[in-house]
PDB file of C-alpha atoms in Angstrom:
ATOM      1  CA  MET A   1    -144.555 117.929 128.846  1.00 93.00           C
ATOM      2  CA  ARG A   2    -147.479 117.737 131.217  1.00 94.00           C
ATOM      3  CA  ILE A   3    -147.694 115.757 134.436  1.00 94.00           C
ATOM      4  CA  GLY A   4    -149.469 112.729 132.935  1.00 94.00           C
ATOM      5  CA  GLU A   5    -146.843 112.269 130.241  1.00 96.00           C
ATOM      6  CA  LEU A   6    -143.995 112.677 132.740  1.00 96.00           C
ATOM      7  CA  ALA A   7    -145.576 110.125 135.072  1.00 96.00           C
ATOM      8  CA  ALA A   8    -145.984 107.632 132.227  1.00 97.00           C
ATOM      9  CA  ARG A   9    -142.405 108.116 130.977  1.00 97.00           C
ATOM     10  CA  ALA A  10    -141.002 107.824 134.505  1.00 96.00           C
ATOM     11  CA  GLY A  11    -143.105 104.770 135.337  1.00 94.00           C
ATOM     12  CA  THR A  12    -144.862 106.392 138.278  1.00 95.00           C
ATOM     13  CA  THR A  13    -148.126 108.152 139.084  1.00 96.00           C
ATOM     14  CA  THR A  14    -149.183 111.775 138.967  1.00 95.00           C
ATOM     15  CA  ARG A  15    -149.915 111.519 142.688  1.00 97.00           C
ATOM     16  CA  THR A  16    -146.289 110.559 143.342  1.00 96.00           C
ATOM     17  CA  LEU A  17    -145.084 113.491 141.241  1.00 96.00           C
ATOM     18  CA  ARG A  18    -147.263 115.899 143.200  1.00 95.00           C
ATOM     19  CA  TYR A  19    -145.852 114.437 146.435  1.00 96.00           C
ATOM     20  CA  TYR A  20    -142.279 114.924 145.189  1.00 97.00           C
ATOM     21  CA  GLU A  21    -143.222 118.489 144.341  1.00 95.00           C
ATOM     22  CA  THR A  22    -144.457 119.142 147.894  1.00 95.00           C
ATOM     23  CA  ARG A  23    -141.195 117.653 149.244  1.00 95.00           C
ATOM     24  CA  GLY A  24    -139.162 119.999 147.048  1.00 94.00           C
ATOM     25  CA  LEU A  25    -137.641 117.232 144.940  1.00 96.00           C
ATOM     26  CA  LEU A  26    -139.428 118.109 141.728  1.00 95.00           C
ATOM     27  CA  PRO A  27    -139.731 121.712 140.535  1.00 91.00           C
ATOM     28  CA  ALA A  28    -143.194 123.236 140.432  1.00 82.00           C
ATOM     29  CA  ARG A  29    -143.341 125.141 137.142  1.00 90.00           C
ATOM     30  CA  ARG A  30    -146.618 126.187 135.582  1.00 91.00           C
ATOM     31  CA  GLY A  31    -147.377 127.139 132.021  1.00 89.00           C
ATOM     32  CA  GLY A  32    -149.498 130.121 131.017  1.00 90.00           C
ATOM     33  CA  ASN A  33    -152.567 127.884 131.167  1.00 91.00           C
ATOM     34  CA  GLY A  34    -151.835 126.945 134.818  1.00 89.00           C
ATOM     35  CA  TYR A  35    -150.828 123.353 134.045  1.00 90.00           C
ATOM     36  CA  ARG A  36    -147.655 121.902 135.481  1.00 91.00           C
ATOM     37  CA  THR A  37    -144.898 121.685 132.886  1.00 94.00           C
ATOM     38  CA  TYR A  38    -141.836 119.461 132.890  1.00 95.00           C
ATOM     39  CA  ASP A  39    -138.832 118.782 130.701  1.00 95.00           C
ATOM     40  CA  GLU A  40    -136.214 116.087 130.115  1.00 95.00           C
ATOM     41  CA  ASP A  41    -134.186 117.279 133.117  1.00 94.00           C
ATOM     42  CA  ASP A  42    -137.171 116.531 135.339  1.00 96.00           C
ATOM     43  CA  LEU A  43    -137.339 113.052 133.863  1.00 96.00           C
ATOM     44  CA  ARG A  44    -133.633 112.583 134.736  1.00 95.00           C
ATOM     45  CA  LEU A  45    -134.397 113.635 138.323  1.00 96.00           C
ATOM     46  CA  LEU A  46    -137.182 111.099 138.567  1.00 96.00           C
ATOM     47  CA  ARG A  47    -135.047 108.324 137.106  1.00 96.00           C
ATOM     48  CA  GLN A  48    -132.344 109.108 139.663  1.00 96.00           C
ATOM     49  CA  ILE A  49    -134.877 108.967 142.503  1.00 97.00           C
ATOM     50  CA  LYS A  50    -136.341 105.683 141.236  1.00 95.00           C
ATOM     51  CA  THR A  51    -132.925 104.053 140.842  1.00 95.00           C
ATOM     52  CA  LEU A  52    -131.898 105.014 144.365  1.00 97.00           C
ATOM     53  CA  GLN A  53    -135.206 103.853 145.829  1.00 96.00           C
ATOM     54  CA  ASP A  54    -134.775 100.525 143.999  1.00 95.00           C
ATOM     55  CA  PHE A  55    -131.439 100.252 145.852  1.00 94.00           C
ATOM     56  CA  GLY A  56    -133.211 100.806 149.184  1.00 94.00           C
ATOM     57  CA  PHE A  57    -132.601 104.525 149.694  1.00 97.00           C
ATOM     58  CA  ASP A  58    -135.450 106.404 151.336  1.00 96.00           C
ATOM     59  CA  LEU A  59    -136.831 109.485 149.650  1.00 96.00           C
ATOM     60  CA  GLU A  60    -134.922 111.974 151.799  1.00 96.00           C
ATOM     61  CA  GLU A  61    -131.648 110.187 151.028  1.00 97.00           C
ATOM     62  CA  THR A  62    -132.204 110.974 147.332  1.00 97.00           C
ATOM     63  CA  ARG A  63    -132.192 114.726 147.949  1.00 97.00           C
ATOM     64  CA  PRO A  64    -128.411 115.299 147.563  1.00 98.00           C
ATOM     65  CA  PHE A  65    -128.456 113.420 144.241  1.00 97.00           C
ATOM     66  CA  VAL A  66    -131.387 115.500 142.985  1.00 97.00           C
ATOM     67  CA  GLU A  67    -129.700 118.726 144.102  1.00 96.00           C
ATOM     68  CA  CYS A  68    -126.505 117.630 142.365  1.00 97.00           C
ATOM     69  CA  LEU A  69    -128.384 117.141 139.091  1.00 96.00           C
ATOM     70  CA  ARG A  70    -130.213 120.427 139.514  1.00 94.00           C
ATOM     71  CA  SER A  71    -126.922 122.269 139.964  1.00 95.00           C
ATOM     72  CA  GLY A  72    -125.906 121.207 136.462  1.00 93.00           C
ATOM     73  CA  HIS A  73    -123.886 118.026 137.009  1.00 95.00           C
ATOM     74  CA  GLN A  74    -124.338 115.246 134.474  1.00 93.00           C
ATOM     75  CA  GLU A  75    -124.605 112.606 137.202  1.00 94.00           C
ATOM     76  CA  GLY A  76    -126.397 112.864 140.519  1.00 95.00           C
ATOM     77  CA  ASP A  77    -123.570 111.185 142.352  1.00 94.00           C
ATOM     78  CA  SER A  78    -120.787 113.528 141.273  1.00 94.00           C
ATOM     79  CA  CYS A  79    -121.158 115.835 144.291  1.00 97.00           C
ATOM     80  CA  PRO A  80    -119.609 115.436 147.769  1.00 97.00           C
ATOM     81  CA  ALA A  81    -123.023 115.273 149.497  1.00 97.00           C
ATOM     82  CA  SER A  82    -124.079 112.384 147.267  1.00 97.00           C
ATOM     83  CA  LEU A  83    -120.868 110.510 148.006  1.00 97.00           C
ATOM     84  CA  ALA A  84    -121.497 110.982 151.726  1.00 98.00           C
ATOM     85  CA  VAL A  85    -124.934 109.377 151.334  1.00 98.00           C
ATOM     86  CA  TYR A  86    -123.347 106.436 149.482  1.00 97.00           C
ATOM     87  CA  ARG A  87    -120.840 105.992 152.320  1.00 98.00           C
ATOM     88  CA  LYS A  88    -123.586 106.120 154.948  1.00 97.00           C
ATOM     89  CA  LYS A  89    -125.723 103.596 153.057  1.00 97.00           C
ATOM     90  CA  LEU A  90    -122.772 101.212 152.649  1.00 97.00           C
ATOM     91  CA  ALA A  91    -122.100 101.394 156.400  1.00 97.00           C
ATOM     92  CA  GLU A  92    -125.776 100.606 157.085  1.00 96.00           C
ATOM     93  CA  LEU A  93    -125.675  97.668 154.669  1.00 96.00           C
ATOM     94  CA  ASP A  94    -122.465  96.332 156.222  1.00 97.00           C
ATOM     95  CA  ALA A  95    -124.085  96.486 159.664  1.00 97.00           C
ATOM     96  CA  LEU A  96    -127.162  94.626 158.396  1.00 96.00           C
ATOM     97  CA  ILE A  97    -125.007  91.975 156.743  1.00 97.00           C
ATOM     98  CA  GLY A  98    -123.185  91.505 160.045  1.00 97.00           C
ATOM     99  CA  GLU A  99    -126.455  91.158 161.947  1.00 97.00           C
ATOM    100  CA  LEU A 100    -127.832  88.673 159.419  1.00 97.00           C
ATOM    101  CA  SER A 101    -124.629  86.637 159.501  1.00 97.00           C
ATOM    102  CA  ALA A 102    -124.837  86.417 163.304  1.00 96.00           C
ATOM    103  CA  VAL A 103    -128.480  85.298 163.146  1.00 97.00           C
ATOM    104  CA  ARG A 104    -127.606  82.743 160.462  1.00 97.00           C
ATOM    105  CA  GLU A 105    -124.882  81.294 162.693  1.00 96.00           C
ATOM    106  CA  GLN A 106    -127.334  81.049 165.593  1.00 97.00           C
ATOM    107  CA  VAL A 107    -129.979  79.330 163.472  1.00 96.00           C
ATOM    108  CA  GLY A 108    -127.355  76.931 162.114  1.00 95.00           C
ATOM    109  CA  ALA A 109    -126.211  76.087 165.639  1.00 94.00           C
ATOM    110  CA  GLN A 110    -129.828  75.508 166.704  1.00 95.00           C
ATOM    111  CA  LEU A 111    -130.336  73.181 163.742  1.00 93.00           C
ATOM    112  CA  VAL A 112    -127.249  71.155 164.645  1.00 92.00           C
ATOM    113  CA  ARG A 113    -128.410  70.961 168.284  1.00 92.00           C
ATOM    114  CA  ALA A 114    -131.939  69.954 167.281  1.00 92.00           C
ATOM    115  CA  GLU A 115    -130.723  67.310 164.811  1.00 89.00           C
ATOM    116  CA  ALA A 116    -128.375  65.835 167.395  1.00 88.00           C
ATOM    117  CA  ALA A 117    -131.282  65.513 169.837  1.00 88.00           C
ATOM    118  CA  LEU A 118    -133.383  63.427 167.416  1.00 87.00           C
ATOM    119  CA  PRO A 119    -133.841  59.788 168.383  1.00 83.00           C
ATOM    120  CA  GLY A 120    -131.457  57.784 166.247  1.00 75.00           C
ATOM    121  CA  GLY A 121    -129.255  60.780 165.486  1.00 66.00           C
ATOM    122  CA  PRO A 122    -129.385  63.380 162.747  1.00 65.00           C
ATOM    123  CA  GLU A 123    -131.655  63.010 159.756  1.00 66.00           C
ATOM    124  CA  PRO A 124    -129.763  61.740 156.676  1.00 65.00           C
ATOM    125  CA  ARG A 125    -129.155  64.467 154.115  1.00 65.00           C
ATOM    126  CA  CYS A 126    -130.137  63.981 150.507  1.00 61.00           C
ATOM    127  CA  GLU A 127    -127.836  65.476 147.902  1.00 61.00           C
ATOM    128  CA  LEU A 128    -130.803  66.419 145.722  1.00 64.00           C
ATOM    129  CA  HIS A 129    -132.760  68.067 148.557  1.00 54.00           C
ATOM    130  CA  GLY A 130    -132.983  71.810 148.082  1.00 53.00           C
ATOM    131  CA  LYS A 131    -132.002  71.746 144.423  1.00 54.00           C
ATOM    132  CA  GLY A 132    -135.522  71.914 143.004  1.00 53.00           C
ATOM    133  CA  GLU A 133    -135.989  68.119 142.911  1.00 50.00           C
ATOM    134  CA  GLY A 134    -138.646  68.015 145.633  1.00 50.00           C
ATOM    135  CA  ARG A 135    -138.721  65.755 148.679  1.00 44.00           C
TER     136      ARG A 135
END
């Protein structure tokens, strides 16, 4: 298939495909007429990249998964390098969750402090507030 068809089937643009080619993630094969040619394996590579990017992986982090597929594995995450990237990403996510939890606790404490400082005490809470019922 040609680049336009691959882009359409992968849900991306030809510009993105050319960029992946320059980064070495997508093979640069040319037919006798000079046009880029692609096959179903290339579509699998692109789907793997897109899935990982949807999960928050940056483009370089997808490389081990792409290389795993290129080496003949059925799944891009069946190689040790791919598993290492998963482990690293999970550690990053755990750290972010910890940071967000700490910030949430601080904001909650500030809210309690601010409510306690209101004249007449804290604002009464409405059971329906925040459940889509409006104010």
